[in-house]
PDB file of C-alpha atoms and ligand atoms in Angstrom:
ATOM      1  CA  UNK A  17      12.615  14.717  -0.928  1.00 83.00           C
ATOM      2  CA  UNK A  18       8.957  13.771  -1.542  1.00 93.00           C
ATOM      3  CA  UNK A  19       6.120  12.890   0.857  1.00 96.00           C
ATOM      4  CA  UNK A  20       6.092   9.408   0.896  1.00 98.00           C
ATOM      5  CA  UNK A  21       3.361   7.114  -0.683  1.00 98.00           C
ATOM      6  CA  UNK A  22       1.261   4.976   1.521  1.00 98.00           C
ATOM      7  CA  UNK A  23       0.017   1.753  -0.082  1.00 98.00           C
ATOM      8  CA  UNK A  24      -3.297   0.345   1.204  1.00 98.00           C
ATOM      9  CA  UNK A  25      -6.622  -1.721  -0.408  1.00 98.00           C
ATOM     10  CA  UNK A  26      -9.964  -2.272  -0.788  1.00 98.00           C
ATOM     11  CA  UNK A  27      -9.418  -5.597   0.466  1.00 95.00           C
ATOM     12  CA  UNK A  28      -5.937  -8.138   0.943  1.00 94.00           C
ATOM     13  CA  UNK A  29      -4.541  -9.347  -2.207  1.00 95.00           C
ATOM     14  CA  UNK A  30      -5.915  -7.421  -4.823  1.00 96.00           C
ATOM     15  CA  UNK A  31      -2.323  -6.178  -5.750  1.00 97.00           C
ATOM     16  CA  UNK A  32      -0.915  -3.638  -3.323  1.00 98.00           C
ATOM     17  CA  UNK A  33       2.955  -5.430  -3.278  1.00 98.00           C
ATOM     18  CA  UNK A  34       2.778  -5.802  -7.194  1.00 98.00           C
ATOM     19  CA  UNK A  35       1.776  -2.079  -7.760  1.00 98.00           C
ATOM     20  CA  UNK A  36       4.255  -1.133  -5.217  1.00 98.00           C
ATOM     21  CA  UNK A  37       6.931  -3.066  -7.115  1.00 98.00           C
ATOM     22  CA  UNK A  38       5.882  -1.519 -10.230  1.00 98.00           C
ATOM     23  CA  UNK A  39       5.654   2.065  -9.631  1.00 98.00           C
ATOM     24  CA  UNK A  40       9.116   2.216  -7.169  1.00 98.00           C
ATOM     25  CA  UNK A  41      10.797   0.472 -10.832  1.00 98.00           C
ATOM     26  CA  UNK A  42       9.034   3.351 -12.732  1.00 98.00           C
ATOM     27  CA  UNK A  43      10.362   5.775 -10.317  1.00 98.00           C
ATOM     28  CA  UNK A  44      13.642   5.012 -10.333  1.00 98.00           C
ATOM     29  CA  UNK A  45      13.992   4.534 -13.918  1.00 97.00           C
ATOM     30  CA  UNK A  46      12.669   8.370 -14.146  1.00 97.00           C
ATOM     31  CA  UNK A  47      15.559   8.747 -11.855  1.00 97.00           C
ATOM     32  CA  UNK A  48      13.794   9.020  -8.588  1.00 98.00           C
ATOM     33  CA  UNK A  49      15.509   6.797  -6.223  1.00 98.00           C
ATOM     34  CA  UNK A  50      13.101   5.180  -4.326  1.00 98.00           C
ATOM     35  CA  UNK A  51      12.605   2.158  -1.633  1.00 98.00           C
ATOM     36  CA  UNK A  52       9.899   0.179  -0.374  1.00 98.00           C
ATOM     37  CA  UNK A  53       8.889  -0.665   2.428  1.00 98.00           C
ATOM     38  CA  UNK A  54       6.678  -3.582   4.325  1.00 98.00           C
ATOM     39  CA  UNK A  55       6.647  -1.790   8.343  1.00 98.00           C
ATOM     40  CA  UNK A  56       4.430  -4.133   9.802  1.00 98.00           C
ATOM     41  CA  UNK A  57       3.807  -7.487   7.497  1.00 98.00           C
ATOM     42  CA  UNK A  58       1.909 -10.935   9.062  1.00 97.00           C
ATOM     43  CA  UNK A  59       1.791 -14.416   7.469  1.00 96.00           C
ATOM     44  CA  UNK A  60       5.704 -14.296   6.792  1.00 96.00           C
ATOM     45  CA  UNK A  61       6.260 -18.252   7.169  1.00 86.00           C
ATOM     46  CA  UNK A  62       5.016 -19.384   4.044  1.00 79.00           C
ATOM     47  CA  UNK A  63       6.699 -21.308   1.477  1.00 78.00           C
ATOM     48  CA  UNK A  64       6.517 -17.875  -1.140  1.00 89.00           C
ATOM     49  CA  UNK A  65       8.932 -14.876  -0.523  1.00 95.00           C
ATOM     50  CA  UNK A  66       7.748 -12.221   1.759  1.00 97.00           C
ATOM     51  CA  UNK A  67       6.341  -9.188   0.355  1.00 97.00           C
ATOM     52  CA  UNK A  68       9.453  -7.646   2.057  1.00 98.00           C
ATOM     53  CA  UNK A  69      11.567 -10.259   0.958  1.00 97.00           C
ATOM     54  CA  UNK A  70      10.657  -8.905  -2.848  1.00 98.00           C
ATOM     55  CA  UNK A  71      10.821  -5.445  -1.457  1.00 98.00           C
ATOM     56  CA  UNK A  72      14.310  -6.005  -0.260  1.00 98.00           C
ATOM     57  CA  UNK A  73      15.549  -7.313  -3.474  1.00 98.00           C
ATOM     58  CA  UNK A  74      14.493  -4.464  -5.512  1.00 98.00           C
ATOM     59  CA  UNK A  75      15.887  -2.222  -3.090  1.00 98.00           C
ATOM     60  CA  UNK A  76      19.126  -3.686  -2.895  1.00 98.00           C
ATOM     61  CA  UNK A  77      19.176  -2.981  -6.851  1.00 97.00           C
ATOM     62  CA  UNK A  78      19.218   0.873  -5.294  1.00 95.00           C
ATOM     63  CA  UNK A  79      21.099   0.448  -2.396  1.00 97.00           C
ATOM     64  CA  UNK A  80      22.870  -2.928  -1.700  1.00 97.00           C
ATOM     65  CA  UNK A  81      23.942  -2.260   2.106  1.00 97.00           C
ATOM     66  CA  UNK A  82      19.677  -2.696   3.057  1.00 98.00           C
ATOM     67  CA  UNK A  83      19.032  -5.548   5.271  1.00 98.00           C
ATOM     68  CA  UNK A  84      15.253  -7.009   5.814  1.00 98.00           C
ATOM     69  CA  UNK A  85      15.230  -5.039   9.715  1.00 98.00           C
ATOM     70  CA  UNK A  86      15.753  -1.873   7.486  1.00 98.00           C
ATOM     71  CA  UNK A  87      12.564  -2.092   5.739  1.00 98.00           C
ATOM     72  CA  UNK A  88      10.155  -4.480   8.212  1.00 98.00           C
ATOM     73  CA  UNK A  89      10.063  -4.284  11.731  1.00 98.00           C
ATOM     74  CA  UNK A  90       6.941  -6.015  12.706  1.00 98.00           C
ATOM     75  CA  UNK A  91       7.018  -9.629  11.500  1.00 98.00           C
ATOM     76  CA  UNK A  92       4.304 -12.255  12.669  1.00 98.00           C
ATOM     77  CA  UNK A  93       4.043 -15.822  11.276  1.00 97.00           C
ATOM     78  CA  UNK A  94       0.214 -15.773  11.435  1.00 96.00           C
ATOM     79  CA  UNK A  95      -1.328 -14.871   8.192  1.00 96.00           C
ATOM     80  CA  UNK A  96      -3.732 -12.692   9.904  1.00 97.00           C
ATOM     81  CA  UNK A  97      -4.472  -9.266  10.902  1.00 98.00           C
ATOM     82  CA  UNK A  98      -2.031  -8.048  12.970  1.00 98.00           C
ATOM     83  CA  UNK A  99      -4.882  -7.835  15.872  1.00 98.00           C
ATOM     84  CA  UNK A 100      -5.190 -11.273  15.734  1.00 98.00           C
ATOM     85  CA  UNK A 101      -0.994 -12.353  14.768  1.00 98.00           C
ATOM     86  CA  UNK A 102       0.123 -10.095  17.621  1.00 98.00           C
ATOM     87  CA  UNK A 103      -1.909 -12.864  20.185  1.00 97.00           C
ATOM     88  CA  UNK A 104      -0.032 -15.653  18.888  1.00 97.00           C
ATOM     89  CA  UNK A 105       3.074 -14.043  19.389  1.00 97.00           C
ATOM     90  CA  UNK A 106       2.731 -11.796  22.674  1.00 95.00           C
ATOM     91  CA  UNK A 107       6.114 -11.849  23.629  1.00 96.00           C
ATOM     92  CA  UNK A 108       6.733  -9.498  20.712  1.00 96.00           C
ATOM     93  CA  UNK A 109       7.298  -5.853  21.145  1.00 96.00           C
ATOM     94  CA  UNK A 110       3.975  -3.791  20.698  1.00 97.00           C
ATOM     95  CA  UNK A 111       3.411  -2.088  17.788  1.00 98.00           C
ATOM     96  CA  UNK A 112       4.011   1.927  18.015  1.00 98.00           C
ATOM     97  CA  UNK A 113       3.643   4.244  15.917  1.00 98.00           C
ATOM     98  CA  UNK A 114       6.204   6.631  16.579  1.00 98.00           C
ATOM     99  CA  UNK A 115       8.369   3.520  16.327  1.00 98.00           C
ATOM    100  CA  UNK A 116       7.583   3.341  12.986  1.00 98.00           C
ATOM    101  CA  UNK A 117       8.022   6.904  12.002  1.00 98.00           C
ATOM    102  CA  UNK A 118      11.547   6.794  13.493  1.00 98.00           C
ATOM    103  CA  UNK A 119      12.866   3.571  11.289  1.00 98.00           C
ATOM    104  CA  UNK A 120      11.059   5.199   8.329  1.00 98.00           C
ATOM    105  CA  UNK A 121      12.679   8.313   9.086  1.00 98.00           C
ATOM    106  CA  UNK A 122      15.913   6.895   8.680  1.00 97.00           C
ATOM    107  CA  UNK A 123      15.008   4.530   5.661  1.00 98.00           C
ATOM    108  CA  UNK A 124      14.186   8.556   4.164  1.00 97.00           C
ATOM    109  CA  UNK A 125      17.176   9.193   4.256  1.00 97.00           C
ATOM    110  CA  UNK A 126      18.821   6.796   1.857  1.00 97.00           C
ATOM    111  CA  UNK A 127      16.640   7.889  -0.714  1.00 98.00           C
ATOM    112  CA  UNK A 128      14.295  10.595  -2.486  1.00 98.00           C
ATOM    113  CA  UNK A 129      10.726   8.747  -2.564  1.00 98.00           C
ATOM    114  CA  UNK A 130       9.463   5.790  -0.143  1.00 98.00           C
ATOM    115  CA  UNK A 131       6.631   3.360  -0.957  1.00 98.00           C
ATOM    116  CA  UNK A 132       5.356   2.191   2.161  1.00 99.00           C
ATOM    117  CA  UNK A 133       2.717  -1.073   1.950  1.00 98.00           C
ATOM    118  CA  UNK A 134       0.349  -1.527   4.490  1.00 98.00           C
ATOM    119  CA  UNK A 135      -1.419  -4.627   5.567  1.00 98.00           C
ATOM    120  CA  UNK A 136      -4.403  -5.813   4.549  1.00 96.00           C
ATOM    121  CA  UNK A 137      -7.104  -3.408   3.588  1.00 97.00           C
ATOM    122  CA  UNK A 138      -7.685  -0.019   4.528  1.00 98.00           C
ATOM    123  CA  UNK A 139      -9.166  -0.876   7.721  1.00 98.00           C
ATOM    124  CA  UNK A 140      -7.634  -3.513   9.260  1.00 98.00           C
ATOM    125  CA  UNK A 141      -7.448  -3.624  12.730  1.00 98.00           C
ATOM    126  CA  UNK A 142      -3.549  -3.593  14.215  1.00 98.00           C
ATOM    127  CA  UNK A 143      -4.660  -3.457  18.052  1.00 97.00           C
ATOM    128  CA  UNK A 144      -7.776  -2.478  20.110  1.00 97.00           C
ATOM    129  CA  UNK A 145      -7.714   1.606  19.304  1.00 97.00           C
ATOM    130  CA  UNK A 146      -5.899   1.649  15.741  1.00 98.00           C
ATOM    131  CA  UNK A 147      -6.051   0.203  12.267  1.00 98.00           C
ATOM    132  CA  UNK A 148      -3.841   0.671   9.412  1.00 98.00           C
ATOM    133  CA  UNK A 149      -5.403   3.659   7.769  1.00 98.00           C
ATOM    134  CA  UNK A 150      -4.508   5.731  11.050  1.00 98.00           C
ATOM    135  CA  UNK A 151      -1.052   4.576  10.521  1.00 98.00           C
ATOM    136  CA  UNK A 152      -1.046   6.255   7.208  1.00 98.00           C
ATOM    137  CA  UNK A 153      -2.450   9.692   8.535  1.00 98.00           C
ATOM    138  CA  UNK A 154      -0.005   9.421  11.401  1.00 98.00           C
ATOM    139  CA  UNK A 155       2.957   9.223   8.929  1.00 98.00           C
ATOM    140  CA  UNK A 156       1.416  12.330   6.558  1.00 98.00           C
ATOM    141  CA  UNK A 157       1.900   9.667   3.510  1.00 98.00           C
ATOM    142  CA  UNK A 158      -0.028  10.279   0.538  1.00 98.00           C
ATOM    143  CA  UNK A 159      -2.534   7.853   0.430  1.00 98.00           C
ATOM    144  CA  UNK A 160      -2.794   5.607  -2.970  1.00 98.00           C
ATOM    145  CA  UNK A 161      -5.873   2.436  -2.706  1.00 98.00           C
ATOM    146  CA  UNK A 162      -5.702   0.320  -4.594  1.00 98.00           C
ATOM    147  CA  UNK A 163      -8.982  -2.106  -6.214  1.00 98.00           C
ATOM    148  CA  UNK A 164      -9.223  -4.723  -7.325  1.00 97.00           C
ATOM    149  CA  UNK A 165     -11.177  -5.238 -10.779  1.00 97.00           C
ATOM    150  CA  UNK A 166     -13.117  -8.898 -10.208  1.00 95.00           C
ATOM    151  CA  UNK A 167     -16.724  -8.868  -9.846  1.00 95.00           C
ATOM    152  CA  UNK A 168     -17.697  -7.905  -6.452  1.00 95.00           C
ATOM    153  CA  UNK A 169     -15.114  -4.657  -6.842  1.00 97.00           C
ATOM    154  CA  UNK A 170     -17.506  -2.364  -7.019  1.00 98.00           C
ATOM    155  CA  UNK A 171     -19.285  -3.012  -3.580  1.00 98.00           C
ATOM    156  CA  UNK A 172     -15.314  -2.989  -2.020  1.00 98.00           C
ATOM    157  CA  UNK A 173     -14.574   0.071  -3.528  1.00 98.00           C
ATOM    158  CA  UNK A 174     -17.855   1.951  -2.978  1.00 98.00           C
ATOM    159  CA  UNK A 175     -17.616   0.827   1.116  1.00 98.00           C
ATOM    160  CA  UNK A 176     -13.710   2.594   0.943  1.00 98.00           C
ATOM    161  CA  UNK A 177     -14.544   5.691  -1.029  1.00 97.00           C
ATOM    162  CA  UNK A 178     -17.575   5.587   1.636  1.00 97.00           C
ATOM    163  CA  UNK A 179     -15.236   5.832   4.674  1.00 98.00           C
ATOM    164  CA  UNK A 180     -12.759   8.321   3.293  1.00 97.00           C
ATOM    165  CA  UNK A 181     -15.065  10.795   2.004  1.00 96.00           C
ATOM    166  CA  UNK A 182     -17.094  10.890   5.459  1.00 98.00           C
ATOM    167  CA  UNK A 183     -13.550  11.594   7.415  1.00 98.00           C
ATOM    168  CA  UNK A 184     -12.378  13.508   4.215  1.00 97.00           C
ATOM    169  CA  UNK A 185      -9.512  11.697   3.715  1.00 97.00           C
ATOM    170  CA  UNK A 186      -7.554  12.500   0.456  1.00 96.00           C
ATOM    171  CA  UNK A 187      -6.332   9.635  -1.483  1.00 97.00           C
ATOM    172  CA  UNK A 188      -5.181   8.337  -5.016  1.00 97.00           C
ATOM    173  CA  UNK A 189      -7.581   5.552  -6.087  1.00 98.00           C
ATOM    174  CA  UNK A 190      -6.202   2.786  -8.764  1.00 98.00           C
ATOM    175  CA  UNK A 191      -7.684  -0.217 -10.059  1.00 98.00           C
ATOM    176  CA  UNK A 192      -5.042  -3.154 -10.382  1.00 98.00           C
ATOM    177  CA  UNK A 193      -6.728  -4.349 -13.737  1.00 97.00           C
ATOM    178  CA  UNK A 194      -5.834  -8.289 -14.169  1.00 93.00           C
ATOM    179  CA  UNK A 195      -8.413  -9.191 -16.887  1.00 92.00           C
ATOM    180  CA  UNK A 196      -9.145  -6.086 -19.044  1.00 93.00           C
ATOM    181  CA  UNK A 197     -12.187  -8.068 -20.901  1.00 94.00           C
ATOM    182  CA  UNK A 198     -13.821  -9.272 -17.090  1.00 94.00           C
ATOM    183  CA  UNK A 199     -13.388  -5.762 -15.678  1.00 96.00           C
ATOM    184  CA  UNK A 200     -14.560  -3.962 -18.974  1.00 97.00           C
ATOM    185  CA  UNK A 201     -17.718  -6.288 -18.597  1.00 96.00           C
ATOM    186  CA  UNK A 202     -18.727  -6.245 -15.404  1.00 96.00           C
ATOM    187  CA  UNK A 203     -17.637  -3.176 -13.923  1.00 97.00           C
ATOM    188  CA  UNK A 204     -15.820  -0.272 -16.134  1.00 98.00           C
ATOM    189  CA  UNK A 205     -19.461   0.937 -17.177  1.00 98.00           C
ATOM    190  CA  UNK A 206     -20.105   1.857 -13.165  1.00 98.00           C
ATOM    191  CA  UNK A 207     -16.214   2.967 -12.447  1.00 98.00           C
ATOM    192  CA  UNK A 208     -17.056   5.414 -15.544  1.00 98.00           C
ATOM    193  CA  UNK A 209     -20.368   6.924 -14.044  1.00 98.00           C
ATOM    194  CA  UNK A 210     -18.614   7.687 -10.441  1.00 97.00           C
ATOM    195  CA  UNK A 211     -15.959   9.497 -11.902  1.00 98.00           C
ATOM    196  CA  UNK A 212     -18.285  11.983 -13.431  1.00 96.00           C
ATOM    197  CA  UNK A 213     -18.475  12.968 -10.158  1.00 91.00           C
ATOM    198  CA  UNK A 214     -15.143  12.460  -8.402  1.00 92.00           C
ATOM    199  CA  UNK A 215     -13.101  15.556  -8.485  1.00 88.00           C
ATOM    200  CA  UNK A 216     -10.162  12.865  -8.734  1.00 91.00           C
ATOM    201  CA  UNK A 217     -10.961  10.113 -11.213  1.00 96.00           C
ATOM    202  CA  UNK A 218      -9.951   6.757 -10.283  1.00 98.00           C
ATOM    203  CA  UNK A 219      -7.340   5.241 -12.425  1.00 98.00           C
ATOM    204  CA  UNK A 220      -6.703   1.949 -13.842  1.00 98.00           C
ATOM    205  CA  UNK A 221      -2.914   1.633 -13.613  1.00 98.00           C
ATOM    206  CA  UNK A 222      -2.496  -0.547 -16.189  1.00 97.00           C
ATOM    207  CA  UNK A 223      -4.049   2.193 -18.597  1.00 97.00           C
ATOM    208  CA  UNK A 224      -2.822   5.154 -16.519  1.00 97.00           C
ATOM    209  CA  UNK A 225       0.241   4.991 -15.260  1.00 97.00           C
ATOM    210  CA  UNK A 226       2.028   7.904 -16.206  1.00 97.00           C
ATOM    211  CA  UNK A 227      -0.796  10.295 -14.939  1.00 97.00           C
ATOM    212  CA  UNK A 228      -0.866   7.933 -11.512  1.00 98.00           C
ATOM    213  CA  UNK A 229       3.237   8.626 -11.549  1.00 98.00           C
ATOM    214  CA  UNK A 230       2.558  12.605 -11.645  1.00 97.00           C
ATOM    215  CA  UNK A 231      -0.718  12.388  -9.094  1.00 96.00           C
ATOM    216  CA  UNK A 232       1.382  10.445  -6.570  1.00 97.00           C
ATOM    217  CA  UNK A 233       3.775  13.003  -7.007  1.00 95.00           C
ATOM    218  CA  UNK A 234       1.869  16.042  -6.936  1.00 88.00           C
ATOM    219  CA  UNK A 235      -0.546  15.455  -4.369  1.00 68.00           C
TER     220      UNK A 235
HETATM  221  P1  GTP B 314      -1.471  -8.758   0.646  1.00 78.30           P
HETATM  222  O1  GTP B 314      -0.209  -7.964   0.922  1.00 78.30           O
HETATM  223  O2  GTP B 314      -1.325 -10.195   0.972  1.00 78.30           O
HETATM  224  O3  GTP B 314      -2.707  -8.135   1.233  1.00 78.30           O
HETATM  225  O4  GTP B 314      -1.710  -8.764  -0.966  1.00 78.30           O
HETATM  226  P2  GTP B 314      -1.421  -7.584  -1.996  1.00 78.30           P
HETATM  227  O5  GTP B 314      -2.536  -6.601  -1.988  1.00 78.30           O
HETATM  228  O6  GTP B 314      -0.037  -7.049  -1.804  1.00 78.30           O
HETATM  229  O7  GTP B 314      -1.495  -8.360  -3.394  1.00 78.30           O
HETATM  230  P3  GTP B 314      -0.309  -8.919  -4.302  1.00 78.30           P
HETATM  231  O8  GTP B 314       0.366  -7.813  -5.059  1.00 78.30           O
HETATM  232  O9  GTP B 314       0.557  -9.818  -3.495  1.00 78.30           O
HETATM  233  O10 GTP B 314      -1.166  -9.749  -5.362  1.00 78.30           O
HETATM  234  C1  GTP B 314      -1.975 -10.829  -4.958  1.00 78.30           C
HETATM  235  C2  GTP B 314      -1.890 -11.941  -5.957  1.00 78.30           C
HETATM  236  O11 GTP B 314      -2.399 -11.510  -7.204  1.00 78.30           O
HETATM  237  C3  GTP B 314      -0.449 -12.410  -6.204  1.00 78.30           C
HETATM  238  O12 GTP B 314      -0.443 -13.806  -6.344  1.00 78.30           O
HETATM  239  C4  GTP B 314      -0.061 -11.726  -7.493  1.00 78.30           C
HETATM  240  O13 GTP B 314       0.880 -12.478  -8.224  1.00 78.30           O
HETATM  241  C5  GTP B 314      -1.401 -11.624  -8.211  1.00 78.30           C
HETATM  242  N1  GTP B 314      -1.404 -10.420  -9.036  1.00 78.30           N
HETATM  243  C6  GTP B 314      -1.475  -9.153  -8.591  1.00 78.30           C
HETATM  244  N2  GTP B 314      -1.434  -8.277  -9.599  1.00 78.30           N
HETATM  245  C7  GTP B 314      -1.331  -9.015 -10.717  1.00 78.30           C
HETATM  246  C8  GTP B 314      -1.280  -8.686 -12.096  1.00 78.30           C
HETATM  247  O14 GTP B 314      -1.316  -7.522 -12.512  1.00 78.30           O
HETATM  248  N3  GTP B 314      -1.226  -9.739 -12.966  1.00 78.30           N
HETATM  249  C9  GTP B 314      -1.199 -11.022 -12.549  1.00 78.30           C
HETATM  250  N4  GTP B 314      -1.136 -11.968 -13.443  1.00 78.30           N
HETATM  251  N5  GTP B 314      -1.253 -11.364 -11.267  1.00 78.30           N
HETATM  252  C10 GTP B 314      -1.313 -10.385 -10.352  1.00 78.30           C
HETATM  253 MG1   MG B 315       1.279  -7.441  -0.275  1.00 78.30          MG
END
């Protein structure tokens, strides 16, 4: 069984669900079996599919028994951090950590790899003491960020690789790449020059993916 794979951002909707979706069909294709996960997810009352809704379909392809409680447990209607959702909503349980670990525990279980997707970006508050990124520490997940590649990327991603180096947190960095021409413009030229210097290059999984595959894997 492998250490499961924490999902998290520089920022919301820069493409942590599609990589997610991605990687757990590369996975199992190389026969891994894996699952995904959504633990705590906010804004689930829109007209679109939840991102555990998609998670739960590709899961089923793995094991068909899943139900949506197997793989979310926290579900608020406001699309907001879950600081804010929770006060809209207070009659719901609080969210707990070891709660968390438990259910995933069990989700382990039915399978050899987990990708677990966060909320949000990497520091997004969940109540008064924690935010997501101590979620992923508290579960020992390896940590994979993923950037976006629009202009204004590189201040995100320079403000994250800020906070993890200065609490020396480990972590697999990969740029969801939507318009190769945009990002080769207006920020690959930067990306380059910090990885002369990173003793882990970030990655642009579009390019990358089988060396992300083995990373994830590895670390
Ligand atoms: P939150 O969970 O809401 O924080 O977002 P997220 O980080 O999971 O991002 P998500 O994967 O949902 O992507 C955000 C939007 O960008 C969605 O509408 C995606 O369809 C779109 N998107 C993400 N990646 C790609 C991509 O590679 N190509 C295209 N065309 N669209 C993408
Ligand atoms: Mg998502």
């Amino acid at each position: 069984m492998h250490r499961p794979i924490f999902i998290s951002a520089t920022n919301t909707d820069v493409g942590k669900t599609t990589m997610a979706l991605k990687l757990a069909q590369l996975y199992n294709d190389k026969g891994i079996k894996t699952l995904l996960t959504k633990p705590i997810e906010t804004g689930i009352n829109t007209q679109e599919k939840s991102d555990a809704d998609l998670f739960l379909e590709t899961n089923q392809q793995i094991d068909p028994d899943l139900i949506l409680d197997d793989i979310s447990f926290y579900r608020y209607v406001l699309a907001a951090s879950p600081f804010v959702a929770t006060r809209f909503e207070p009659h719901l349980p609080l969210i707990e950590f070891k709660y968390i670990e438990k259910r995933l525990k069990t989700l382990q279980e039915r399978c050899d790899l987990l990708i677990i997707e966060g909320v949000g970006g990497l520091l997004v508050p969940l109540d008064e003491k924690v935010r997501i990124v101590d979620l992923a520490l508290y579960l020992k997940a390896k940590l994979l960020l993923v950037s976006g590649s629009k202009l204004g990327m590189l201040n995100d991603l320079l403000l994250n690789l800020h906070y993890l180096s200065a609490n020396k947190i480990p972590c697999q960095i990969a740029i969801n790449m939507l318009d190769n021409r945009a990002y080769y413009q207006t920020s690959k030229p930067y990306v380059d020059y910090l990885n002369n210097n990173l003793k882990e290059p970030i990655l642009v999984f579009q390019e990358q993916q089988d060396l992300l595959l083995n990373r994830l894997l590895e670390s």
